[in-house]
Short mmCIF file of C-alpha atoms in Angstrom, two decimals:
data_model
loop_
_atom_site.label_atom_id
_atom_site.label_comp_id
_atom_site.label_asym_id
_atom_site.label_seq_id
_atom_site.Cartn_x
_atom_site.Cartn_y
_atom_site.Cartn_z
CA MET A 1 -20.55 -9.74 -19.41
CA ASP A 2 -19.13 -9.73 -22.91
CA LEU A 3 -15.75 -10.45 -24.40
CA THR A 4 -14.59 -6.83 -24.62
CA LEU A 5 -15.21 -6.41 -20.92
CA LEU A 6 -13.35 -9.62 -20.09
CA LEU A 7 -10.48 -8.43 -22.26
CA GLN A 8 -10.44 -5.08 -20.45
CA MET A 9 -10.37 -6.89 -17.12
CA PHE A 10 -7.53 -9.08 -18.30
CA LEU A 11 -5.51 -6.08 -19.49
CA ALA A 12 -6.21 -4.19 -16.25
CA SER A 13 -4.96 -7.22 -14.38
CA ILE A 14 -1.74 -7.42 -16.40
CA GLY A 15 -1.24 -3.65 -16.10
CA ALA A 16 -1.68 -3.71 -12.33
CA THR A 17 0.66 -6.69 -11.99
CA VAL A 18 3.44 -5.05 -14.02
CA LEU A 19 3.05 -1.68 -12.28
CA TYR A 20 2.95 -3.08 -8.75
CA THR A 21 5.75 -5.54 -9.45
CA MET A 22 7.99 -2.53 -10.09
CA ILE A 23 6.63 -0.56 -7.15
CA GLY A 24 6.96 -3.64 -4.92
CA PHE A 25 10.69 -3.83 -5.58
CA ILE A 26 11.22 -0.24 -4.48
CA PRO A 27 12.35 -0.40 -0.86
CA GLY A 28 10.44 1.41 1.83
CA THR A 29 7.15 2.16 0.07
CA ASP A 30 4.03 2.07 2.23
CA GLU A 31 1.20 -0.14 0.95
CA THR A 32 -1.58 2.37 1.52
CA ALA A 33 0.40 5.22 -0.02
CA VAL A 34 1.11 3.31 -3.23
CA LEU A 35 -2.23 1.53 -3.65
CA MET A 36 -4.77 4.20 -2.73
CA PRO A 37 -3.83 7.14 -5.01
CA ILE A 38 -3.44 5.03 -8.16
CA THR A 39 -6.67 3.08 -7.54
CA LEU A 40 -8.41 6.38 -6.96
CA ALA A 41 -7.06 7.74 -10.22
CA VAL A 42 -8.29 4.64 -12.05
CA ILE A 43 -11.77 5.03 -10.53
CA LEU A 44 -12.01 8.76 -11.21
CA ALA A 45 -10.93 8.15 -14.79
CA GLY A 46 -14.31 6.48 -15.28
CA VAL A 47 -13.11 2.88 -15.65
CA GLN A 48 -15.95 0.37 -15.16
CA PRO A 49 -16.30 -0.89 -11.56
CA ILE A 50 -15.67 -4.53 -12.50
CA VAL A 51 -12.42 -3.56 -14.24
CA VAL A 52 -11.44 -1.43 -11.23
CA LEU A 53 -11.92 -4.40 -8.90
CA THR A 54 -9.87 -6.71 -11.13
CA PHE A 55 -7.14 -4.07 -11.25
CA PHE A 56 -7.13 -3.65 -7.50
CA ILE A 57 -7.07 -7.37 -6.65
CA SER A 58 -4.16 -7.90 -9.07
CA ALA A 59 -2.40 -4.91 -7.58
CA ILE A 60 -2.53 -6.23 -4.01
CA VAL A 61 -1.52 -9.75 -4.98
CA ALA A 62 1.45 -8.49 -7.03
CA LEU A 63 2.48 -5.96 -4.40
CA ASN A 64 2.27 -8.43 -1.51
CA LEU A 65 4.73 -10.86 -3.05
CA MET A 66 7.02 -8.33 -4.71
CA ASN A 67 7.24 -6.20 -1.56
CA ALA A 68 8.98 -9.15 0.03
CA MET A 69 11.64 -9.35 -2.69
CA PRO A 70 13.97 -6.53 -1.57
CA THR A 71 13.65 -7.95 1.95
CA LEU A 72 14.57 -11.45 0.82
CA VAL A 73 17.30 -10.50 -1.63
CA VAL A 74 19.08 -7.61 0.09
CA GLY A 75 17.42 -7.26 3.51
CA LEU A 76 15.74 -3.89 2.87
CA PRO A 77 12.04 -3.87 3.78
CA GLY A 78 9.94 -3.46 0.63
CA GLY A 79 6.94 -2.31 2.63
CA VAL A 80 5.28 -2.51 6.03
CA MET A 81 3.98 -6.04 5.45
CA SER A 82 7.42 -7.49 4.76
CA THR A 83 9.11 -6.00 7.84
CA PRO A 84 8.32 -9.05 10.05
CA MET A 85 10.20 -11.24 7.55
CA ILE A 86 13.52 -9.43 7.88
CA PRO A 87 15.10 -11.46 10.73
CA HIS A 88 14.11 -14.75 9.08
CA ALA A 89 15.23 -13.64 5.64
CA MET A 90 18.59 -12.59 7.08
CA THR A 91 19.06 -15.99 8.76
CA ILE A 92 18.63 -17.76 5.44
CA LYS A 93 20.64 -15.17 3.54
CA ARG A 94 23.57 -15.53 5.91
CA ALA A 95 23.52 -19.25 5.23
CA GLY A 96 24.01 -18.36 1.55
CA LEU A 97 20.57 -19.58 0.55
CA THR A 98 18.97 -16.42 -0.87
CA HIS A 99 17.35 -18.44 -3.65
CA GLU A 100 15.61 -20.52 -0.94
CA ASN A 101 14.20 -17.29 0.50
CA ILE A 102 12.66 -16.31 -2.83
CA ARG A 103 11.31 -19.77 -3.60
CA LYS A 104 9.70 -20.15 -0.18
CA ALA A 105 8.09 -16.73 -0.31
CA ALA A 106 6.78 -17.29 -3.83
CA ALA A 107 5.29 -20.65 -2.93
CA GLY A 108 3.86 -19.19 0.27
CA SER A 109 2.19 -16.44 -1.71
CA LEU A 110 0.63 -19.01 -4.00
CA ILE A 111 -0.79 -20.92 -1.03
CA GLY A 112 -2.08 -17.73 0.56
CA VAL A 113 -3.97 -16.72 -2.58
CA LEU A 114 -5.38 -20.18 -3.27
CA VAL A 115 -6.62 -20.62 0.31
CA ALA A 116 -7.90 -17.09 0.91
CA LEU A 117 -9.79 -16.76 -2.37
CA PRO A 118 -12.45 -19.47 -1.83
CA THR A 119 -12.55 -19.04 1.96
CA SER A 120 -13.15 -15.28 1.78
CA LEU A 121 -15.82 -15.62 -0.90
CA LEU A 122 -17.54 -18.22 1.29
CA ILE A 123 -17.39 -16.06 4.41
CA ALA A 124 -18.65 -13.10 2.40
CA ASN A 125 -21.62 -15.19 1.27
CA LEU A 126 -22.37 -16.32 4.80
CA ILE A 127 -22.41 -12.86 6.32
CA ALA A 128 -24.03 -11.08 3.37
CA SER A 129 -27.50 -11.75 4.81
CA GLN A 130 -26.53 -9.85 7.96
CA ALA A 131 -25.06 -6.98 5.98
CA GLY A 132 -28.23 -4.86 6.24
CA VAL A 133 -27.99 -4.78 10.02
CA ILE A 134 -24.25 -4.12 9.89
CA LYS A 135 -24.69 -1.22 7.46
CA GLU A 136 -27.41 0.40 9.54
CA TYR A 137 -24.89 0.86 12.28
CA ALA A 138 -22.04 1.89 9.96
CA SER A 139 -21.33 5.15 11.77
CA TRP A 140 -21.25 3.40 15.12
CA LEU A 141 -19.01 0.70 13.70
CA PHE A 142 -16.50 3.32 12.57
CA VAL A 143 -16.53 4.85 16.05
CA PHE A 144 -16.10 1.44 17.70
CA GLY A 145 -13.49 0.56 15.08
CA ALA A 146 -11.50 3.65 15.97
CA ILE A 147 -11.77 2.80 19.68
CA PHE A 148 -10.93 -0.86 19.09
CA LEU A 149 -7.90 -0.08 16.94
CA SER A 150 -6.78 2.48 19.53
CA LEU A 151 -6.87 -0.17 22.23
CA MET A 152 -4.94 -2.61 20.03
CA GLY A 153 -2.30 -0.03 19.15
CA LYS A 154 0.89 1.21 20.72
CA ALA A 155 -0.44 4.53 22.00
CA LYS A 156 -3.80 3.57 23.51
CA LEU A 157 -4.65 6.62 25.61
CA LEU A 158 -3.25 9.13 23.14
CA SER A 159 -5.24 7.55 20.29
CA LEU A 160 -8.48 7.51 22.30
CA LEU A 161 -8.03 11.11 23.35
CA MET A 162 -7.25 12.28 19.81
CA ILE A 163 -10.31 10.75 18.09
CA ILE A 164 -12.61 13.71 18.76
CA PRO A 165 -9.99 16.45 18.11
CA LEU A 166 -9.10 14.78 14.83
CA ALA A 167 -12.77 14.53 13.86
CA MET A 168 -13.00 18.26 14.60
CA LEU A 169 -10.06 18.96 12.32
CA PHE A 170 -11.73 17.16 9.39
CA GLN A 171 -15.13 18.77 9.94
CA SER A 172 -13.70 22.22 10.47
CA LEU A 173 -11.88 22.12 7.13
CA ARG A 174 -15.05 20.87 5.42
CA THR A 175 -17.00 23.72 7.06
CA ILE A 176 -14.45 26.30 5.91
CA TYR A 177 -14.80 25.08 2.32
CA TRP A 178 -18.61 25.22 2.52
CA GLU A 179 -18.52 28.62 4.18
CA LEU A 180 -16.21 30.09 1.52
CA GLY A 181 -18.25 28.53 -1.27
CA ILE A 182 -15.29 26.47 -2.50
CA VAL A 183 -17.38 23.30 -2.54
CA LEU A 184 -21.13 22.75 -2.59
CA PRO A 185 -22.76 22.14 0.82
CA GLU A 186 -23.71 18.57 -0.12
CA LYS A 187 -20.15 17.61 -0.98
CA ASN A 188 -18.12 15.98 1.77
CA ILE A 189 -14.41 16.21 0.94
CA THR A 190 -12.92 12.82 1.79
CA THR A 191 -10.45 11.79 -0.90
CA SER A 192 -7.81 14.41 -0.37
CA PHE A 193 -8.09 14.17 3.42
CA PHE A 194 -7.49 10.49 3.02
CA LEU A 195 -4.38 11.19 0.99
CA GLY A 196 -3.25 13.72 3.56
CA ILE A 197 -3.39 11.05 6.26
CA THR A 198 -1.58 8.59 4.00
CA VAL A 199 1.37 10.82 3.18
CA GLY A 200 1.40 12.25 6.72
CA PRO A 201 4.51 10.52 8.10
CA LEU A 202 6.43 11.34 4.92
CA LEU A 203 5.25 14.95 5.05
CA VAL A 204 6.36 15.35 8.69
CA ASN A 205 9.87 14.25 7.72
CA LEU A 206 9.92 16.50 4.66
CA LEU A 207 8.70 19.52 6.63
CA SER A 208 11.25 18.90 9.36
CA PHE A 209 13.95 19.22 6.68
CA LEU A 210 12.88 22.84 6.27
CA ILE A 211 14.56 23.55 9.61
CA PRO A 212 18.32 23.69 8.90
CA ALA A 213 19.32 22.58 12.41
CA ASN A 214 17.06 19.54 12.16
CA ARG A 215 18.38 18.73 8.75
CA SER A 216 22.06 18.80 9.63
CA LYS A 217 21.38 16.46 12.56
CA LEU A 218 20.01 13.83 10.19
CA GLU A 219 22.58 14.25 7.45
CA THR A 220 25.00 11.50 6.64
CA ASP A 221 27.74 11.26 4.05
CA LYS A 222 27.76 7.48 3.91
CA LEU A 223 25.79 5.47 1.43
CA LYS A 224 24.44 2.15 2.59
CA GLU A 225 26.12 -0.71 0.87
CA THR A 226 23.87 -3.34 -0.57
CA LEU A 227 25.14 -6.72 -1.63
CA ILE A 228 23.18 -8.48 -4.33
CA PRO A 229 23.80 -12.21 -4.38
CA THR A 230 24.22 -14.06 -7.63
CA ILE A 231 21.86 -16.96 -7.91
CA SER A 232 22.53 -19.91 -10.09
CA LYS A 233 19.70 -20.70 -12.46
CA GLU A 234 20.02 -24.43 -12.15
CA ASN A 235 17.64 -26.48 -10.06
CA LEU A 236 15.12 -23.67 -10.01
CA THR A 237 11.91 -25.60 -10.37
CA LEU A 238 8.57 -23.90 -10.81
CA ASN A 239 6.72 -26.73 -9.09
CA PRO A 240 5.56 -25.43 -5.71
CA PHE A 241 5.39 -28.92 -4.22
CA GLN A 242 9.10 -29.38 -4.79
CA ILE A 243 9.84 -26.01 -3.25
CA ILE A 244 8.22 -26.34 0.12
CA LYS A 245 8.03 -29.21 2.55
CA LYS A 246 4.71 -30.74 3.49
CA ASP A 247 4.62 -29.38 7.03
CA GLU A 248 5.50 -25.91 5.79
CA SER A 249 2.61 -25.92 3.38
CA ILE A 250 0.23 -27.18 6.06
CA ALA A 251 1.36 -24.42 8.43
CA ALA A 252 0.85 -21.81 5.70
CA MET A 253 -2.55 -23.21 4.71
CA LEU A 254 -3.87 -23.30 8.27
CA ALA A 255 -2.57 -19.81 9.04
CA SER A 256 -4.11 -18.41 5.83
CA PHE A 257 -7.40 -20.17 6.49
CA PHE A 258 -7.79 -18.88 10.04
CA SER A 259 -6.60 -15.39 9.17
CA THR A 260 -9.53 -14.91 6.77
CA PHE A 261 -12.01 -15.21 9.67
CA VAL A 262 -10.35 -12.40 11.60
CA PHE A 263 -10.33 -10.03 8.63
CA VAL A 264 -10.98 -7.01 10.89
CA LEU A 265 -7.59 -7.39 12.58
CA SER A 266 -4.36 -5.78 11.40
CA PRO A 267 -2.58 -7.74 8.62
CA VAL A 268 0.89 -6.94 9.98
CA GLY A 269 -0.26 -8.00 13.45
CA LEU A 270 -1.56 -11.33 12.12
CA ILE A 271 1.62 -11.92 10.12
CA ILE A 272 3.75 -11.48 13.23
CA LEU A 273 1.38 -13.54 15.42
CA PHE A 274 0.89 -16.58 13.16
CA GLY A 275 4.28 -16.34 11.47
CA GLU A 276 6.20 -16.51 14.73
CA LEU A 277 3.82 -19.13 16.14
CA VAL A 278 4.50 -21.69 13.40
CA GLY A 279 8.24 -20.94 13.45
CA LYS A 280 8.48 -21.57 17.21
CA ARG A 281 7.81 -25.26 16.80
CA LYS A 282 11.00 -25.75 14.79
CA LYS A 283 14.37 -26.32 16.46
CA ASP A 284 16.72 -25.91 13.50
CA PRO A 285 17.24 -22.17 12.85
CA ILE A 286 17.10 -22.54 9.05
CA GLU A 287 13.92 -24.64 9.17
CA LYS A 288 12.42 -22.18 11.61
CA ALA A 289 13.19 -19.21 9.36
CA SER A 290 12.01 -21.05 6.28
CA THR A 291 8.65 -22.07 7.81
CA SER A 292 8.13 -18.51 9.03
CA ILE A 293 8.83 -17.07 5.58
CA VAL A 294 6.43 -19.45 3.81
CA THR A 295 3.71 -18.71 6.36
CA MET A 296 4.27 -14.95 6.50
CA SER A 297 4.24 -14.70 2.74
CA ALA A 298 0.98 -16.67 2.62
CA LEU A 299 -0.50 -14.46 5.34
CA ALA A 300 0.42 -11.27 3.50
CA GLN A 301 -1.87 -12.46 0.71
CA SER A 302 -4.64 -14.01 2.81
CA THR A 303 -5.08 -11.09 5.22
CA TYR A 304 -5.28 -8.56 2.40
CA LEU A 305 -7.52 -10.63 0.17
CA SER A 306 -9.98 -11.51 2.95
CA GLY A 307 -10.06 -7.93 4.20
CA ILE A 308 -10.89 -6.63 0.75
CA ILE A 309 -13.12 -9.43 -0.52
CA ILE A 310 -15.38 -9.63 2.55
CA CYS A 311 -15.84 -5.87 2.81
CA VAL A 312 -16.40 -5.39 -0.91
CA VAL A 313 -18.66 -8.38 -1.55
CA ALA A 314 -20.67 -8.65 1.67
CA LEU A 315 -20.62 -5.34 3.50
CA GLY A 316 -20.17 -2.33 1.25
CA ILE A 317 -18.39 -0.46 4.01
CA PRO A 318 -14.67 -0.70 4.79
CA LEU A 319 -14.32 -2.49 8.11
CA SER A 320 -10.97 -4.24 7.68
CA PRO A 321 -7.60 -2.47 7.77
CA ALA A 322 -6.93 -3.50 4.15
CA ALA A 323 -10.25 -2.02 3.00
CA ILE A 324 -9.99 1.12 5.11
CA GLY A 325 -6.47 1.97 3.98
CA PRO A 326 -5.30 0.65 0.59
CA GLY A 327 -8.84 -0.15 -0.60
CA GLY A 328 -10.39 3.08 0.63
CA ALA A 329 -11.01 4.38 -2.88
CA LEU A 330 -13.28 1.41 -3.68
CA PHE A 331 -15.72 2.73 -1.07
CA THR A 332 -15.37 6.50 -1.28
CA ALA A 333 -14.20 8.23 -4.43
CA PRO A 334 -16.53 11.17 -4.98
CA PRO A 335 -18.29 11.77 -7.29
CA ILE A 336 -18.18 8.15 -8.44
CA PHE A 337 -18.25 6.11 -5.23
CA SER A 338 -19.75 7.00 -1.87
CA MET A 339 -20.59 5.02 1.27
CA GLU A 340 -24.15 4.60 -0.03
CA ASN A 341 -23.21 3.73 -3.58
CA ASN A 342 -19.84 2.09 -4.14
CA ILE A 343 -18.21 -0.93 -5.71
CA HIS A 344 -20.32 -3.21 -3.48
CA HIS A 345 -23.52 -1.84 -5.00
CA ALA A 346 -22.19 -1.64 -8.55
CA LEU A 347 -21.56 -5.36 -9.09
CA SER A 348 -23.57 -8.57 -8.86
CA GLY A 349 -22.48 -11.70 -6.99
CA PHE A 350 -21.31 -13.39 -10.16
CA GLU A 351 -19.37 -10.32 -11.31
CA PHE A 352 -17.55 -10.20 -7.96
CA VAL A 353 -16.46 -13.80 -8.30
CA VAL A 354 -15.23 -13.33 -11.89
CA ALA A 355 -13.36 -10.07 -11.18
CA ILE A 356 -11.75 -11.27 -7.95
CA THR A 357 -10.79 -14.70 -9.25
CA MET A 358 -9.37 -13.34 -12.48
CA GLY A 359 -7.48 -10.54 -10.74
CA ALA A 360 -5.95 -12.85 -8.15
CA LEU A 361 -5.07 -15.73 -10.45
CA VAL A 362 -3.57 -13.68 -13.29
CA ALA A 363 -1.45 -11.70 -10.85
CA VAL A 364 -0.27 -14.62 -8.76
CA THR A 365 0.73 -16.62 -11.86
CA ILE A 366 2.82 -13.78 -13.26
CA VAL A 367 4.48 -12.75 -10.00
CA TYR A 368 5.18 -16.34 -9.02
CA TYR A 369 7.05 -16.87 -12.27
CA LEU A 370 8.81 -13.48 -12.19
CA ALA A 371 9.89 -13.93 -8.58
CA LEU A 372 11.36 -17.37 -9.20
CA ARG A 373 13.12 -16.44 -12.41
CA TYR A 374 14.06 -12.77 -12.20
CA ALA A 375 14.05 -11.62 -8.55
CA THR A 376 17.73 -10.64 -8.44
CA GLN A 377 17.71 -9.04 -11.89
CA ILE A 378 14.70 -6.86 -11.05
CA THR A 379 16.18 -5.94 -7.68
CA THR A 380 19.43 -4.88 -9.35
CA PHE A 381 17.56 -2.89 -11.99
CA VAL A 382 15.36 -1.02 -9.52
CA LEU A 383 18.15 -0.31 -7.04
CA THR A 384 20.58 0.97 -9.67
CA LYS A 385 18.17 2.77 -12.03
CA ILE A 386 15.20 4.15 -10.10
CA PRO A 387 16.09 7.05 -7.80
CA HIS A 388 14.11 7.36 -4.58
CA GLU A 389 13.68 11.09 -5.27
CA ALA A 390 11.68 10.39 -8.44
CA ILE A 391 9.24 8.15 -6.56
CA LEU A 392 8.79 10.67 -3.75
CA GLY A 393 8.27 13.40 -6.35
CA LEU A 394 5.62 11.31 -8.09
CA PHE A 395 3.60 10.82 -4.92
CA ILE A 396 3.81 14.47 -3.94
CA GLY A 397 2.70 15.42 -7.47
CA LEU A 398 -0.30 13.08 -7.18
CA VAL A 399 -1.28 14.50 -3.81
CA LEU A 400 -1.07 18.07 -5.14
CA LEU A 401 -3.22 17.18 -8.14
CA LEU A 402 -5.92 15.36 -6.20
CA ALA A 403 -5.99 17.98 -3.44
CA TYR A 404 -6.41 20.73 -6.03
CA MET A 405 -9.11 18.83 -7.88
CA ASP A 406 -11.05 18.28 -4.65
CA ALA A 407 -11.25 21.84 -3.37
CA GLY A 408 -8.81 24.16 -5.10
CA LEU A 409 -5.66 25.89 -3.92
CA LEU A 410 -6.77 26.27 -0.31
CA ASN A 411 -7.14 22.51 -0.02
CA ILE A 412 -3.43 22.02 -0.74
CA PHE A 413 -2.81 23.80 2.55
CA GLY A 414 -5.67 21.81 4.10
CA VAL A 415 -4.00 18.57 3.08
CA ILE A 416 -0.66 19.79 4.43
CA LEU A 417 -2.40 20.55 7.74
CA ILE A 418 -4.03 17.12 7.92
CA GLY A 419 -0.83 15.42 6.80
CA PHE A 420 1.24 17.20 9.40
CA ILE A 421 -1.10 16.52 12.31
CA GLY A 422 -2.00 13.00 11.18
CA GLY A 423 1.60 12.17 10.37
CA TYR A 424 2.84 13.34 13.73
CA LEU A 425 0.11 11.39 15.53
CA ASN A 426 1.07 8.38 13.41
CA LYS A 427 4.66 8.65 14.54
CA LEU A 428 3.46 8.76 18.15
CA GLY A 429 1.49 5.53 17.61
CA MET A 430 -1.99 6.55 16.43
CA ASN A 431 -1.95 4.40 13.30
CA PHE A 432 -3.55 4.92 9.87
CA GLY A 433 -6.52 2.67 10.70
CA ILE A 434 -7.65 4.80 13.65
CA GLN A 435 -7.29 7.99 11.63
CA PHE A 436 -9.23 6.63 8.65
CA MET A 437 -12.04 5.37 10.92
CA THR A 438 -12.17 8.81 12.54
CA LEU A 439 -12.38 10.46 9.12
CA TYR A 440 -15.38 8.27 8.20
CA ALA A 441 -17.07 8.86 11.54
CA ALA A 442 -16.28 12.60 11.78
CA PRO A 443 -19.73 14.00 10.76
CA PHE A 444 -21.43 11.51 13.11
CA ILE A 445 -19.11 12.21 16.05
CA LEU A 446 -19.58 15.96 15.72
CA SER A 447 -23.37 15.57 15.47
CA TRP A 448 -23.38 14.39 19.12
CA PHE A 449 -22.45 17.90 20.15
CA ALA A 450 -25.07 19.74 18.08
CA LYS A 451 -27.57 21.89 19.93
CA MET B 1 38.52 20.34 -3.12
CA LYS B 2 35.47 18.29 -3.94
CA LYS B 3 32.46 19.18 -1.87
CA GLU B 4 31.18 16.32 0.23
CA THR B 5 27.71 15.12 -0.71
CA LYS B 6 25.25 14.78 2.14
CA TYR B 7 22.29 12.42 2.27
CA LEU B 8 19.08 12.35 4.24
CA GLU B 9 17.01 9.32 5.10
CA LEU B 10 13.39 9.49 4.03
CA TRP B 11 10.84 6.68 3.67
CA GLY B 12 13.44 3.99 4.23
CA ASP B 13 16.01 5.15 1.70
CA LEU B 14 18.62 7.86 1.25
CA VAL B 15 18.03 11.02 -0.77
CA ASN B 16 20.06 14.08 -1.63
CA LEU B 17 18.27 17.25 -0.60
CA LYS B 18 19.03 19.17 -3.81
CA ASP B 19 17.89 16.28 -6.01
CA LEU B 20 14.78 15.84 -3.91
CA VAL B 21 13.83 19.50 -4.17
CA VAL B 22 14.36 19.43 -7.94
CA ALA B 23 12.32 16.21 -8.25
CA ILE B 24 9.44 17.57 -6.17
CA ILE B 25 9.33 20.90 -8.02
CA LEU B 26 9.49 19.22 -11.43
CA SER B 27 6.88 16.62 -10.50
CA GLY B 28 4.58 19.16 -8.88
CA SER B 29 4.78 21.64 -11.74
CA LEU B 30 4.46 19.14 -14.62
CA THR B 31 1.48 17.49 -12.87
CA MET B 32 -0.29 20.81 -12.38
CA LEU B 33 0.71 21.98 -15.87
CA GLY B 34 -0.99 18.87 -17.26
CA TYR B 35 -4.08 19.68 -15.22
CA PHE B 36 -4.29 23.26 -16.52
CA LEU B 37 -3.67 22.24 -20.13
CA ALA B 38 -6.78 20.06 -20.04
CA PRO B 39 -10.09 21.58 -21.17
CA ASN B 40 -11.68 23.48 -18.30
CA GLY B 41 -14.52 21.63 -16.55
CA ASP B 42 -13.74 18.16 -17.91
CA THR B 43 -12.66 16.39 -14.70
CA THR B 44 -11.66 13.15 -16.39
CA LYS B 45 -9.38 14.89 -18.89
CA GLN B 46 -7.94 17.10 -16.15
CA LEU B 47 -7.05 14.03 -14.14
CA PHE B 48 -5.57 12.24 -17.13
CA PHE B 49 -3.49 15.20 -18.27
CA GLY B 50 -2.32 15.67 -14.68
CA LEU B 51 -1.32 12.01 -14.42
CA ALA B 52 0.47 12.22 -17.76
CA GLY B 53 2.44 15.19 -16.40
CA ALA B 54 3.29 13.18 -13.29
CA ILE B 55 4.56 10.26 -15.37
CA ILE B 56 6.64 12.49 -17.65
CA ALA B 57 8.18 14.05 -14.53
CA LEU B 58 8.88 10.57 -13.16
CA LEU B 59 10.71 9.61 -16.35
CA ILE B 60 12.75 12.83 -16.45
CA ASN B 61 13.65 12.49 -12.77
CA THR B 62 14.59 8.84 -13.20
CA PHE B 63 16.82 9.75 -16.12
CA PHE B 64 18.67 12.64 -14.50
CA ILE B 65 18.91 11.73 -10.83
CA LYS B 66 21.35 9.07 -9.73
CA PRO B 67 20.05 6.61 -7.11
CA LYS B 68 21.86 6.96 -3.78
CA ARG B 69 22.63 3.32 -3.32
CA LEU B 70 25.89 1.47 -3.32
CA ILE B 71 25.35 -1.80 -5.09
CA SER B 72 27.83 -4.60 -5.34
CA LYS B 73 27.35 -8.11 -6.58
CA SER B 74 28.64 -11.08 -4.71
CA PRO B 75 30.27 -13.83 -6.71
CA SER B 76 28.20 -16.92 -7.24
CA GLN B 77 28.73 -19.16 -4.23
CA GLU B 78 25.29 -20.43 -3.74
CA VAL B 79 24.71 -24.05 -4.40
CA ASP B 80 21.69 -26.11 -3.73
#
């Protein structure tokens, strides 16, 4: 590893932090939808794997804290992971303590990163020796993963029933492309299907607008009013030990520590579970909300970091929700990464540690400072200057491009088909995780029926 | 009489249908234009040109479309 490479990693880290700080402040963006396409673009652009990993780790750390900012400052959810914080953030906001919200979340994030980083690397080391066995059964694991996630989800029976039909949808499109000679028989289209699933819920809404009757039902002429509090700059210390109380930091540390061991479980689920658990022990409503925010913010970091680090370093297959969804491109990004040859195979143990540590520390330092000093200013800037339409347009443009690059014009319709079906199933409760697992397992599932 | 502007909720925020259609068409066409301007067969360049188109579209859209949010600032009343 030479200096130029380290410099590239450092720049990638700064770039990811700046980019995802801005994206994080945009209300309503889904983590998978904003992380996957850009990471994929970075990989396909031929950036070295170690730089890609640094970029990605910085991106998730920056996004996880900054996604909480709109929630904490104005009560709009920045992303899925910050939704559980809303009631607590509102409690503190109503008490006129918005600055407390930001400080607690920033300090929580710092704890989450500092606890999850060493713990996840350690767990990854411990299970790496078993990885061979785990990988041999990869296809089965995806099938069991899909079943497991179905049983954990809101729509258990529907999800179970739809696994095979959905696998058929993926394989039938692949077969059409082979049959028509659009792609070579050895190429398994995955990337654009993945994107189709990701933008599914958005696509369902967009397509429903094409029906005038549907559209007029949803129309409103009232804008939502958002109040941005002014925060005095005084007394804003950067010292995390002055920001959070001792018992809050212990709660956040313990929650982060334990969450890394259950990296296969849903991050949002863990945030709700542990976050509410530690809050319950407090009587005072403000203290309760504050402890929950510190812990939830720490968990947002720890669940994502452990999910990515363990899968990338030890396993080489995406088995955690964070790796399956947002990190999907690190495992499959044809022609560069495939299940047999991805970021896990491209780097050595030492390179993993350097990339992950640098990515996490650079990002957390910058976002910690930015959040404490400029949270309201950035919120005001994003809310008044960046139109939602431009962001939606950007993502649709990216999907078009990647769909076309994967398998030509026909695949744009293929992606619309997958997005529509997947998005509708998602709305009914068959979540992203189950659909991604099914996509990975599709060739295997269909092989059971071969004669 | 001034025509009333209607908004639709999408992905957690409000959008105006006309603006959204314009944004999507501009973003889609500039992205694909970038792709086709790149030398044929060079996947990396095609991707880069496409992304450049997407970013140019993002900037144009950001410049011309007004965000549908009503923002007001509360006076400073927060003390430690």
